Amino acid sequence: MASRRDFFKSFTQPLSRTKEESLLLVRPPYGESESLFQSKCPSCESKSCVTSCDEKIIFISDDGTPTLSFKVNGCTFCDECANACNEGVLSLENSETSETLNTIFRISLESCVAHHGVICSSCKEPCIDNAILFNGMFAPVIDDDKCTGCGFCMARCPTQAISYHAFKIENDEKEES
Ligand code: SF4
Ligand code: SF4
Ligand code: SF4
């Protein structure tokens, strides 16, 4: 499996987002391109991706397109939203977005108590990809090459030290070039 960085051409360090990047939404997996979400989803009457998700993390944003929230749960990459979408926006054929979301996660060095001498591994347990690396029992960081962006760590952090932001899905840049 290729690096997550290979999937998203617009990767930059998280604190240097452009204005355009800061407006991007986290999309359900299996999407082909950001432009397809924008062109097809607002007129989709069923919004069947929302009801298909057992984790209940898909919501419809103000522009009528689906986005994910990690406030309670994360994505299990269960395929159900792709199976439910009849408009071709989500498809199991989009292998590049079938195992990762268009997100980059970070742990705040200021807010994370394990960076300040307190033993805490609340975020590590739900991470089945073993993407949160500890230095002994302290100083956790997220390994971008292992992190799928599933979001399950976020709600587990007692100090809300984990945050994320979205990146544009690669295929859009192909379309624009
Ligand atoms: S079911 Fe498909 S087309 Fe409809 S809102 Fe969800 S992703 Fe968009
Ligand atoms: S893959 Fe499954 S858990 Fe993830 S957003 Fe789609 S329906 Fe929800
Ligand atoms: S660090 Fe682990 S739990 Fe958190 S988003 Fe990445 S893969 Fe998911």
Short mmCIF file of C-alpha atoms and ligand atoms in Angstrom, two decimals:
data_model
loop_
_atom_site.label_atom_id
_atom_site.label_comp_id
_atom_site.label_asym_id
_atom_site.label_seq_id
_atom_site.Cartn_x
_atom_site.Cartn_y
_atom_site.Cartn_z
CA MET A 1 0.00 0.00 0.00
CA ALA A 2 1.37 3.39 -0.96
CA SER A 3 1.95 6.20 1.50
CA ARG A 4 -1.00 8.40 2.37
CA ARG A 5 1.02 11.30 1.01
CA ASP A 6 0.83 9.67 -2.40
CA PHE A 7 -2.94 9.88 -2.28
CA PHE A 8 -3.26 13.59 -1.66
CA LYS A 9 -1.17 15.89 -3.77
CA SER A 10 -1.94 18.98 -1.73
CA PHE A 11 -0.21 17.74 1.42
CA THR A 12 1.49 20.50 3.38
CA GLN A 13 2.31 20.85 7.03
CA PRO A 14 -0.89 21.25 9.07
CA LEU A 15 -0.19 24.73 10.36
CA SER A 16 0.31 26.19 6.92
CA ARG A 17 -3.07 25.60 5.38
CA THR A 18 -4.14 27.85 2.56
CA LYS A 19 -7.53 29.55 2.75
CA GLU A 20 -8.85 27.07 0.18
CA GLU A 21 -7.63 24.10 2.20
CA SER A 22 -9.23 25.39 5.40
CA LEU A 23 -12.62 25.28 3.66
CA LEU A 24 -12.33 21.67 2.55
CA LEU A 25 -14.63 19.10 4.13
CA VAL A 26 -13.78 15.60 5.33
CA ARG A 27 -15.48 13.26 2.87
CA PRO A 28 -16.71 9.69 3.28
CA PRO A 29 -14.25 7.14 1.92
CA TYR A 30 -14.52 5.67 -1.60
CA GLY A 31 -14.88 9.11 -3.22
CA GLU A 32 -13.38 9.72 -6.64
CA SER A 33 -12.98 13.48 -6.49
CA GLU A 34 -14.01 16.57 -4.59
CA SER A 35 -15.67 17.97 -7.70
CA LEU A 36 -17.91 14.92 -7.96
CA PHE A 37 -19.17 15.47 -4.40
CA GLN A 38 -19.96 19.06 -5.31
CA SER A 39 -21.64 18.33 -8.62
CA LYS A 40 -23.73 15.28 -7.70
CA CYS A 41 -24.54 15.34 -4.00
CA PRO A 42 -26.62 18.53 -3.66
CA SER A 43 -29.26 17.12 -6.02
CA CYS A 44 -29.20 13.60 -4.54
CA GLU A 45 -32.60 13.13 -2.93
CA SER A 46 -31.94 9.91 -1.03
CA LYS A 47 -28.77 10.95 0.80
CA SER A 48 -28.54 7.20 1.34
CA CYS A 49 -24.93 7.36 2.47
CA VAL A 50 -26.10 9.01 5.69
CA THR A 51 -28.55 6.30 6.70
CA SER A 52 -26.22 3.49 5.63
CA CYS A 53 -23.54 4.40 8.16
CA ASP A 54 -23.82 2.34 11.35
CA GLU A 55 -21.28 4.60 13.06
CA LYS A 56 -23.53 7.59 12.33
CA ILE A 57 -20.64 9.82 11.34
CA ILE A 58 -21.97 11.07 7.98
CA PHE A 59 -23.79 14.40 8.01
CA ILE A 60 -25.03 16.67 5.26
CA SER A 61 -23.31 20.04 5.22
CA ASP A 62 -24.95 23.36 4.34
CA ASP A 63 -24.07 22.94 0.65
CA GLY A 64 -25.87 19.60 0.46
CA THR A 65 -22.77 17.44 0.36
CA PRO A 66 -21.79 14.72 2.86
CA THR A 67 -19.09 15.24 5.45
CA LEU A 68 -17.85 13.25 8.44
CA SER A 69 -17.85 14.11 12.14
CA PHE A 70 -15.56 12.33 14.61
CA LYS A 71 -17.15 13.72 17.77
CA VAL A 72 -18.38 10.30 18.88
CA ASN A 73 -17.19 7.62 16.45
CA GLY A 74 -14.86 7.02 13.55
CA CYS A 75 -14.93 5.28 10.18
CA THR A 76 -14.55 1.49 10.04
CA PHE A 77 -14.22 1.45 6.22
CA CYS A 78 -17.14 -0.94 6.20
CA ASP A 79 -18.09 -0.26 2.52
CA GLU A 80 -21.73 0.46 3.37
CA CYS A 81 -21.81 4.09 2.24
CA ALA A 82 -20.26 3.10 -1.08
CA ASN A 83 -22.79 0.31 -1.51
CA ALA A 84 -25.62 2.73 -0.76
CA CYS A 85 -24.60 5.53 -3.12
CA ASN A 86 -26.48 5.19 -6.40
CA GLU A 87 -24.98 8.30 -7.98
CA GLY A 88 -21.45 6.98 -8.47
CA VAL A 89 -19.94 9.49 -6.07
CA LEU A 90 -18.82 6.75 -3.69
CA SER A 91 -17.61 3.54 -5.31
CA LEU A 92 -15.67 0.52 -4.16
CA GLU A 93 -13.68 0.87 -7.38
CA ASN A 94 -11.96 3.95 -5.99
CA SER A 95 -9.22 1.97 -4.32
CA GLU A 96 -7.09 5.00 -3.46
CA THR A 97 -9.72 6.34 -1.09
CA SER A 98 -11.03 3.02 0.19
CA GLU A 99 -8.60 2.73 3.10
CA THR A 100 -7.91 6.33 4.00
CA LEU A 101 -9.87 9.52 4.52
CA ASN A 102 -8.78 12.92 3.20
CA THR A 103 -7.60 13.96 6.63
CA ILE A 104 -4.38 14.66 8.50
CA PHE A 105 -4.49 14.22 12.28
CA ARG A 106 -2.25 15.91 14.82
CA ILE A 107 -1.71 15.73 18.59
CA SER A 108 -1.23 19.12 20.23
CA LEU A 109 2.01 19.21 22.19
CA GLU A 110 0.47 21.89 24.41
CA SER A 111 -2.82 20.15 25.24
CA CYS A 112 -1.73 16.50 25.41
CA VAL A 113 -1.04 15.58 29.05
CA ALA A 114 1.34 12.78 28.02
CA HIS A 115 3.60 15.49 26.67
CA HIS A 116 3.68 16.98 30.17
CA GLY A 117 4.68 13.98 32.27
CA VAL A 118 1.22 12.46 32.86
CA ILE A 119 0.68 8.80 31.97
CA CYS A 120 -2.18 8.63 29.46
CA SER A 121 -2.65 6.33 26.48
CA SER A 122 -6.37 6.87 25.85
CA CYS A 123 -5.80 7.59 22.18
CA LYS A 124 -3.62 4.54 21.55
CA GLU A 125 -6.18 1.87 22.42
CA PRO A 126 -8.76 2.63 19.68
CA CYS A 127 -6.09 2.98 17.00
CA ILE A 128 -6.12 -0.42 15.35
CA ASP A 129 -3.53 0.76 12.83
CA ASN A 130 -0.98 1.38 15.58
CA ALA A 131 -0.40 4.84 14.18
CA ILE A 132 0.12 6.60 17.52
CA LEU A 133 3.73 6.27 18.54
CA PHE A 134 4.84 6.78 22.14
CA ASN A 135 8.34 7.47 23.37
CA GLY A 136 8.18 5.05 26.27
CA MET A 137 4.99 6.12 28.02
CA PHE A 138 5.13 9.73 26.89
CA ALA A 139 5.21 12.13 23.96
CA PRO A 140 2.74 10.51 21.52
CA VAL A 141 2.87 11.52 17.87
CA ILE A 142 0.88 10.34 14.87
CA ASP A 143 2.65 8.43 12.12
CA ASP A 144 1.15 9.79 8.89
CA ASP A 145 2.17 6.73 6.93
CA LYS A 146 0.14 4.44 9.21
CA CYS A 147 -2.76 6.75 10.05
CA THR A 148 -5.84 6.12 7.94
CA GLY A 149 -7.62 9.19 9.28
CA CYS A 150 -10.37 7.00 10.72
CA GLY A 151 -10.97 9.43 13.59
CA PHE A 152 -11.54 6.95 16.41
CA CYS A 153 -8.75 8.45 18.55
CA MET A 154 -10.27 11.88 18.61
CA ALA A 155 -13.21 11.37 20.96
CA ARG A 156 -11.08 9.33 23.38
CA CYS A 157 -8.72 12.15 24.29
CA PRO A 158 -9.69 13.61 27.68
CA THR A 159 -8.16 16.99 26.87
CA GLN A 160 -9.29 17.32 23.25
CA ALA A 161 -5.67 17.41 22.16
CA ILE A 162 -6.28 15.68 18.83
CA SER A 163 -7.37 17.69 15.83
CA TYR A 164 -7.55 17.19 12.09
CA HIS A 165 -8.00 18.95 8.82
CA ALA A 166 -8.97 17.94 5.33
CA PHE A 167 -7.12 17.83 2.05
CA LYS A 168 -8.46 17.84 -1.46
CA ILE A 169 -8.75 14.38 -3.01
CA GLU A 170 -6.03 13.74 -5.58
CA ASN A 171 -8.16 13.11 -8.63
CA ASP A 172 -9.42 16.70 -8.58
CA GLU A 173 -5.97 17.95 -9.39
CA LYS A 174 -5.81 15.59 -12.32
CA GLU A 175 -9.08 17.02 -13.57
CA GLU A 176 -7.92 20.59 -13.17
CA SER A 177 -4.57 20.08 -14.91
S1 SF4 B 1 -25.70 8.90 -1.48
FE1 SF4 B 1 -23.99 9.40 -2.86
S2 SF4 B 1 -24.77 11.07 -4.16
FE2 SF4 B 1 -26.14 10.91 -2.38
S3 SF4 B 1 -25.33 12.41 -0.90
FE3 SF4 B 1 -24.40 10.42 -0.42
S4 SF4 B 1 -22.44 10.40 -1.55
FE4 SF4 B 1 -23.71 12.03 -2.43
S1 SF4 B 2 -17.24 3.28 5.39
FE1 SF4 B 2 -18.81 2.66 6.87
S2 SF4 B 2 -18.23 3.68 8.81
FE2 SF4 B 2 -17.10 4.70 7.16
S3 SF4 B 2 -18.39 6.48 6.56
FE3 SF4 B 2 -18.91 4.76 5.18
S4 SF4 B 2 -20.66 3.75 6.16
FE4 SF4 B 2 -19.68 5.04 7.73
S1 SF4 B 3 -4.15 7.97 14.72
FE1 SF4 B 3 -5.13 5.92 14.58
S2 SF4 B 3 -7.20 6.19 15.50
FE2 SF4 B 3 -6.37 8.26 15.07
S3 SF4 B 3 -7.17 8.82 13.02
FE3 SF4 B 3 -5.13 7.86 12.71
S4 SF4 B 3 -5.53 5.65 12.36
FE4 SF4 B 3 -7.41 6.54 13.28
#
